[in-house]
CSV table of C-alpha atoms in Angstrom, one decimal:
chain,number,residue,atom,x,y,z
A,234,MET,CA,-21.8,33.4,-6.0
A,235,SER,CA,-19.0,32.3,-3.8
A,236,LEU,CA,-16.4,29.8,-4.8
A,237,VAL,CA,-13.4,28.3,-3.0
A,238,SER,CA,-10.3,28.1,-5.2
A,239,ALA,CA,-7.2,26.1,-4.2
A,240,ALA,CA,-4.2,24.8,-6.0
A,241,GLY,CA,-3.9,21.0,-6.4
A,242,SER,CA,-0.4,21.1,-4.9
A,243,LEU,CA,-1.6,22.9,-1.8
A,244,LEU,CA,-4.5,20.6,-1.3
A,245,SER,CA,-2.4,17.5,-1.7
A,246,SER,CA,0.2,18.8,0.6
A,247,LEU,CA,-2.4,19.4,3.3
A,248,LEU,CA,-4.0,16.0,2.9
A,249,PHE,CA,-0.5,14.4,3.0
A,250,LYS,CA,0.5,16.0,6.2
A,251,LEU,CA,-2.9,15.2,7.9
A,252,LYS,CA,-2.7,11.7,6.7
A,253,HIS,CA,0.7,11.1,8.3
A,254,SER,CA,-0.2,12.7,11.6
A,255,GLN,CA,-0.7,10.5,14.7
A,256,ASP,CA,-3.9,12.2,15.8
A,257,ASP,CA,-6.7,14.4,14.6
A,258,ALA,CA,-5.7,17.9,13.6
A,259,GLU,CA,-7.0,21.4,13.3
A,260,GLY,CA,-5.7,24.7,11.9
A,261,PHE,CA,-6.3,27.9,9.9
A,262,LEU,CA,-6.6,28.6,6.2
A,263,LEU,CA,-4.7,31.6,4.8
A,264,GLY,CA,-5.4,33.5,1.6
A,265,ASP,CA,-7.6,36.3,0.3
A,266,VAL,CA,-10.9,37.1,-1.3
A,267,GLN,CA,-11.2,38.3,-4.9
A,268,LYS,CA,-14.2,39.6,-6.7
A,269,GLN,CA,-14.3,39.6,-10.5
A,270,SER,CA,-16.8,39.9,-13.3
A,271,ILE,CA,-16.9,37.0,-15.7
A,272,GLU,CA,-18.4,37.3,-19.2
A,273,LYS,CA,-19.6,33.9,-20.3
A,274,ILE,CA,-19.8,33.2,-24.0
A,275,THR,CA,-21.7,30.3,-25.5
A,276,ASP,CA,-21.7,28.8,-29.0
A,277,SER,CA,-25.0,30.6,-29.7
A,278,GLN,CA,-23.2,34.0,-29.5
A,279,SER,CA,-25.1,34.9,-26.4
A,280,CYS,CA,-23.1,36.3,-23.5
A,281,GLY,CA,-23.8,37.2,-19.9
A,282,ILE,CA,-21.8,38.9,-17.2
A,283,GLN,CA,-21.7,37.2,-13.8
A,284,GLU,CA,-20.2,38.5,-10.6
A,285,GLU,CA,-18.0,35.9,-8.9
A,286,LYS,CA,-16.5,36.0,-5.4
A,287,ARG,CA,-13.5,33.7,-5.3
A,288,ILE,CA,-12.0,32.8,-1.9
A,289,CYS,CA,-8.5,31.7,-2.7
A,290,VAL,CA,-6.7,29.4,-0.2
A,291,GLN,CA,-3.0,30.0,-0.5
A,292,SER,CA,-1.5,28.4,2.6
A,293,PHE,CA,-2.4,26.8,5.9
A,294,VAL,CA,-1.1,26.3,9.5
A,295,TYR,CA,-2.2,23.5,11.7
A,296,HIS,CA,-1.9,21.8,15.1
A,297,LEU,CA,-1.4,18.0,15.3
A,298,SER,CA,-4.0,17.7,18.1
A,299,LYS,CA,-7.4,19.1,19.1
A,300,PHE,CA,-8.4,21.8,21.6
A,301,ASN,CA,-5.3,23.9,21.2
A,302,PHE,CA,-7.0,27.2,20.7
A,303,TYR,CA,-10.5,26.6,22.2
A,304,ASP,CA,-12.2,24.7,25.0
A,305,HIS,CA,-14.7,21.8,25.0
A,306,LEU,CA,-17.6,24.2,24.6
A,307,GLY,CA,-16.2,25.7,21.4
A,308,ARG,CA,-15.1,29.0,22.9
A,309,PRO,CA,-11.8,30.2,21.3
A,310,ASP,CA,-8.8,31.4,23.4
A,311,VAL,CA,-7.8,34.7,21.9
A,312,ASN,CA,-4.3,34.8,23.4
A,313,LYS,CA,-3.5,31.3,22.2
A,314,ILE,CA,-4.7,32.2,18.7
A,315,LYS,CA,-2.6,35.4,18.5
A,316,THR,CA,0.5,33.5,19.8
A,317,PHE,CA,0.0,30.8,17.3
A,318,LEU,CA,-0.7,32.9,14.2
A,319,ALA,CA,1.6,35.8,15.0
A,320,ASP,CA,1.7,38.2,12.0
A,321,ARG,CA,-0.4,35.9,9.9
A,322,GLU,CA,-3.6,36.8,11.6
A,323,LYS,CA,-4.6,39.3,8.9
A,324,HIS,CA,-4.4,36.6,6.2
A,325,VAL,CA,-6.8,34.1,7.9
A,326,ILE,CA,-9.8,33.4,5.8
A,327,GLY,CA,-11.1,30.3,7.6
A,328,TRP,CA,-10.2,27.2,9.7
A,329,PHE,CA,-10.3,23.5,9.1
A,330,THR,CA,-10.7,20.3,11.2
A,331,TYR,CA,-9.6,16.8,10.4
A,332,ARG,CA,-11.1,13.6,11.8
A,333,ARG,CA,-10.6,9.9,11.3
A,334,ASN,CA,-13.2,7.3,10.9
A,335,SER,CA,-16.2,9.6,11.5
A,336,ALA,CA,-19.2,10.8,9.6
A,337,HIS,CA,-18.7,13.7,7.2
A,338,ARG,CA,-20.8,16.3,9.0
A,339,LEU,CA,-20.1,19.2,11.3
A,340,SER,CA,-20.6,18.5,15.0
A,341,LEU,CA,-22.4,20.9,17.4
A,342,ARG,CA,-19.1,21.9,18.9
A,343,GLU,CA,-17.6,22.7,15.5
A,344,ARG,CA,-20.6,24.8,14.6
A,345,ALA,CA,-20.3,26.7,17.8
A,346,LEU,CA,-16.6,27.2,17.3
A,347,HIS,CA,-17.2,28.4,13.7
A,348,GLY,CA,-19.7,30.9,14.9
A,349,ASN,CA,-17.3,32.3,17.5
A,350,LEU,CA,-14.4,32.6,15.0
A,351,MET,CA,-16.4,34.4,12.3
A,352,THR,CA,-16.0,37.8,13.9
A,353,MET,CA,-12.4,37.5,15.2
A,354,PHE,CA,-10.4,38.2,12.0
A,355,PRO,CA,-10.5,41.5,10.3
A,356,GLY,CA,-9.3,40.3,6.9
A,357,VAL,CA,-12.5,38.6,6.0
A,358,ASN,CA,-16.2,39.2,6.4
A,359,ALA,CA,-18.2,37.1,8.8
A,360,ASN,CA,-20.3,35.6,6.0
A,361,GLU,CA,-17.2,34.7,3.9
A,362,PHE,CA,-15.4,33.0,6.7
A,363,LEU,CA,-14.7,29.4,5.8
A,364,CYS,CA,-14.9,26.1,7.6
A,365,ALA,CA,-13.2,23.1,6.0
A,366,LEU,CA,-14.1,19.6,7.1
A,367,ILE,CA,-11.8,16.8,6.2
A,368,THR,CA,-12.5,13.2,7.1
A,369,ASP,CA,-11.2,9.8,6.0
A,370,GLN,CA,-12.5,6.2,6.4
A,371,VAL,CA,-11.0,2.8,5.9
A,372,LEU,CA,-12.8,0.8,3.2
A,373,ASP,CA,-13.1,-3.0,3.0
A,374,HIS,CA,-10.1,-5.2,4.1
A,375,SER,CA,-8.2,-2.1,5.5
A,376,VAL,CA,-6.5,-1.6,2.1
A,377,VAL,CA,-8.0,1.6,0.7
A,378,TYR,CA,-8.6,4.9,2.5
A,379,SER,CA,-11.4,7.2,1.3
A,380,THR,CA,-10.8,10.9,2.0
A,381,GLU,CA,-13.6,13.5,1.7
A,382,TYR,CA,-13.3,17.2,2.1
A,383,SER,CA,-15.8,20.1,1.9
A,384,PHE,CA,-16.0,23.8,2.7
A,385,TYR,CA,-18.8,25.6,4.5
A,386,GLN,CA,-20.0,29.1,5.1
A,387,SER,CA,-22.5,30.2,7.7
A,388,ILE,CA,-25.7,31.6,6.1
A,389,GLY,CA,-27.8,32.6,9.1
A,390,SER,CA,-27.6,29.9,11.7
A,391,CYS,CA,-27.0,27.0,9.3
A,392,PRO,CA,-23.7,26.1,7.6
A,393,LYS,CA,-24.0,26.0,3.8
A,394,ARG,CA,-21.7,23.9,1.6
A,395,ILE,CA,-20.0,25.8,-1.1
A,396,PRO,CA,-18.3,24.5,-4.3
A,397,VAL,CA,-14.6,24.0,-4.5
A,398,GLU,CA,-12.4,24.5,-7.6
A,399,VAL,CA,-9.0,22.8,-7.7
A,400,SER,CA,-7.1,24.6,-10.3
A,401,ASN,CA,-5.1,21.7,-11.9
A,402,LEU,CA,-7.5,18.7,-11.6
A,403,ARG,CA,-9.1,19.2,-15.0
A,404,GLY,CA,-7.8,20.1,-18.4
A,405,SER,CA,-8.3,23.3,-20.3
A,406,VAL,CA,-10.4,21.5,-22.9
A,407,VAL,CA,-13.4,21.2,-20.5
A,408,LEU,CA,-13.2,24.8,-19.2
A,409,PRO,CA,-16.1,27.1,-20.3
A,410,TYR,CA,-15.5,30.0,-22.7
A,411,ARG,CA,-15.1,33.2,-20.7
A,412,SER,CA,-13.2,36.4,-20.6
A,413,GLN,CA,-12.0,38.1,-17.4
A,414,HIS,CA,-12.1,41.7,-16.6
A,415,ASN,CA,-10.4,43.6,-13.9
A,416,SER,CA,-7.6,41.1,-13.9
A,417,GLN,CA,-5.0,41.8,-11.2
A,418,LEU,CA,-2.2,39.7,-12.7
A,419,SER,CA,1.1,41.4,-12.3
A,420,SER,CA,3.3,42.0,-15.3
A,421,ASP,CA,6.2,40.5,-13.4
A,422,TYR,CA,4.4,37.2,-13.0
A,423,SER,CA,6.2,35.6,-15.9
A,424,SER,CA,9.6,36.8,-14.9
A,425,LEU,CA,9.0,35.6,-11.3
A,426,LEU,CA,8.2,32.1,-12.6
A,427,GLY,CA,11.2,32.2,-14.9
A,428,SER,CA,13.5,33.0,-12.0
A,429,HIS,CA,12.5,29.7,-10.3
A,430,GLU,CA,12.2,27.7,-13.5
A,431,LYS,CA,15.7,26.2,-13.3
A,432,LYS,CA,14.8,24.6,-9.9
A,433,PHE,CA,12.1,22.5,-11.5
A,434,LEU,CA,12.9,22.2,-15.2
A,435,ASN,CA,16.0,21.2,-17.1
A,436,ASP,CA,17.4,22.7,-20.3
A,437,ASP,CA,14.8,20.7,-22.3
A,438,ARG,CA,12.1,22.2,-20.2
A,439,GLU,CA,11.3,18.8,-18.7
A,440,SER,CA,10.5,18.3,-15.0
A,441,ASN,CA,13.6,17.4,-13.0
A,442,TYR,CA,11.7,15.1,-10.7
A,443,ALA,CA,10.2,13.3,-13.7
A,444,CYS,CA,13.7,12.8,-15.2
A,445,GLN,CA,15.0,11.5,-11.9
A,446,VAL,CA,12.2,9.0,-11.6
A,447,GLU,CA,12.8,7.9,-15.1
A,448,THR,CA,16.5,7.5,-14.4
A,449,LEU,CA,15.7,5.5,-11.3
A,450,TYR,CA,13.4,3.3,-13.3
A,451,LYS,CA,16.0,2.6,-16.0
A,452,SER,CA,18.6,1.8,-13.3
A,453,ILE,CA,16.3,-0.7,-11.6
A,454,MET,CA,15.4,-2.4,-14.9
A,455,SER,CA,19.1,-2.7,-15.9
A,456,HIS,CA,19.8,-4.4,-12.5
A,457,LEU,CA,16.8,-6.7,-12.8
A,458,GLU,CA,17.5,-7.9,-16.4
A,459,PRO,CA,20.4,-10.2,-15.5
A,460,LEU,CA,18.5,-11.6,-12.6
A,461,ARG,CA,15.6,-12.3,-14.9
A,462,SER,CA,17.8,-14.2,-17.4
A,463,GLU,CA,19.3,-16.3,-14.5
A,464,LEU,CA,15.8,-17.0,-13.2
A,465,ILE,CA,14.7,-18.2,-16.6
A,466,GLN,CA,17.7,-20.5,-17.0
A,467,SER,CA,17.4,-22.0,-13.6
A,468,THR,CA,13.7,-22.6,-14.1
A,469,THR,CA,14.3,-24.2,-17.4
A,470,ALA,CA,16.9,-26.6,-15.9
A,471,ILE,CA,14.6,-27.5,-13.1
A,472,LEU,CA,11.8,-28.3,-15.5
A,473,GLN,CA,14.2,-30.5,-17.6
A,474,VAL,CA,15.3,-32.4,-14.6
A,475,ALA,CA,11.7,-33.0,-13.5
A,476,ALA,CA,10.9,-34.3,-17.1
A,477,ASP,CA,13.8,-36.7,-17.0
A,478,VAL,CA,12.8,-38.0,-13.6
A,479,GLU,CA,9.3,-38.6,-14.8
A,480,ARG,CA,10.5,-40.4,-18.0
A,481,LEU,CA,12.8,-42.7,-16.0
A,482,GLN,CA,10.0,-43.5,-13.6
A,483,VAL,CA,7.7,-44.5,-16.5
A,484,GLN,CA,10.5,-46.8,-17.8
A,485,VAL,CA,11.0,-48.4,-14.4
A,486,ASP,CA,7.3,-49.0,-13.9
A,487,ALA,CA,7.1,-50.7,-17.4
A,488,LEU,CA,9.8,-53.3,-16.6
A,489,THR,CA,8.7,-56.9,-15.5
A,490,PRO,CA,10.4,-58.7,-12.6
A,491,LYS,CA,12.3,-61.2,-14.9
A,492,ASP,CA,13.7,-58.3,-16.9
A,493,ILE,CA,15.2,-56.8,-13.8
A,494,PRO,CA,18.9,-58.0,-13.7
A,495,THR,CA,20.0,-59.7,-10.5
A,496,THR,CA,23.6,-60.0,-9.2
A,497,THR,CA,24.9,-62.8,-6.9
A,498,SER,CA,28.0,-62.7,-5.0
A,499,SER,CA,29.9,-65.9,-4.2
A,500,ILE,CA,31.0,-66.3,-0.6
A,501,ASP,CA,34.0,-68.6,0.1
A,502,ALA,CA,33.0,-71.2,2.5
A,503,LYS,CA,35.3,-71.3,5.4
A,504,PRO,CA,35.6,-74.3,7.8
A,505,GLN,CA,34.0,-73.8,11.0
A,506,GLU,CA,36.3,-73.8,13.9
A,507,THR,CA,35.1,-75.4,17.1
A,508,LYS,CA,36.1,-74.1,20.4
A,509,PRO,CA,37.8,-76.6,22.8
A,510,ASP,CA,35.0,-76.4,25.3
A,511,GLU,CA,32.3,-77.2,22.8
A,512,ALA,CA,31.4,-80.8,21.8
A,513,PRO,CA,31.5,-81.8,18.2
A,514,PRO,CA,28.2,-81.9,16.5
A,515,LEU,CA,26.3,-85.2,16.5
A,516,ILE,CA,25.8,-86.8,13.1
A,517,LEU,CA,22.9,-89.2,12.6
A,518,ILE,CA,23.2,-91.7,9.7
A,519,ASP,CA,20.1,-93.5,8.5
A,520,ILE,CA,21.0,-96.9,6.9
A,521,GLU,CA,18.4,-99.2,5.3
A,522,ILE,CA,19.2,-103.0,5.3
A,523,ASP,CA,17.3,-105.3,2.8
A,524,ASN,CA,17.9,-108.7,4.7
A,525,PRO,CA,18.2,-108.2,8.4
A,526,VAL,CA,20.2,-110.7,10.4
A,527,THR,CA,18.3,-112.7,13.0
A,528,PRO,CA,19.9,-112.6,16.4
A,529,ALA,CA,21.8,-115.8,17.4
A,530,SER,CA,19.6,-116.5,20.2
A,531,ASN,CA,16.7,-117.1,18.0
A,532,VAL,CA,18.4,-119.6,15.5
A,533,ASP,CA,17.6,-123.3,16.1
A,534,GLU,CA,20.7,-125.4,16.7
A,535,PRO,CA,20.9,-128.8,14.9
A,536,SER,CA,20.4,-131.9,17.0
A,537,GLY,CA,23.3,-134.4,17.4
A,538,SER,CA,26.7,-133.7,16.4
A,539,GLN,CA,27.1,-132.5,12.8
A,540,ASP,CA,30.0,-131.0,11.1
A,541,LEU,CA,29.3,-127.7,9.6
A,542,ILE,CA,30.5,-127.4,6.1
């Protein structure tokens, strides 16, 4: 049984670098192959020994473009590979390819390239040589990216997908009961970790990065708290002014026209001055007479000479 093992930090670092690249990328996987016997114990007290072949991915090197160490027919360039890998050639256990917005399956060129690379590296058997395919796609509304990765080995002429174990993606409570034999853990492992402990942990054995993030969070909250108080006060004042305006509008609408006070201003009349060139205004007077006088021409004069008394 073959199994690919990779640390979560290594896998996330690889995905992060590929995600921020400008183009598709390809590269090589570095590590080693370990074989161990695992004794599995179940709750029914039955046990069994299983041989496990673990292909451990420990590092990677990559090109930020395609066709850097092979041609369009999938034929590798030995000189370019030796120049690119230098002294890391003996640690190569596989290669990987990264594509954007494409189906998650190996192309014919990638299969041909994998078949040609299988016999080039002495540090791994041809049947154990890995091919990692990494693709991503944009989901609805271009908001979420979906990344998929898988590892393949060539069994005969067909690539076969093999399982992957990421060491820190699940808790110890879900791991099966087992005891390991032929463990190759060094006795200096703990001291090696202890020598680098101060770079990542403080005196209370807390992560430095976690403490820095917490400090940054507290600083941001202390800066935002006064702004929050000012925003609440200004919003309350605006709401109060809006309520007063609405109340006054209701009172104005309830008033009748006679209730609305009016003010008049007296204007002193000034005599109008006429210009010399202008004629005075014509005034018409209408007079009614009760007994009109008959004109003298129409009065009959008395005959003879009579004295008028």
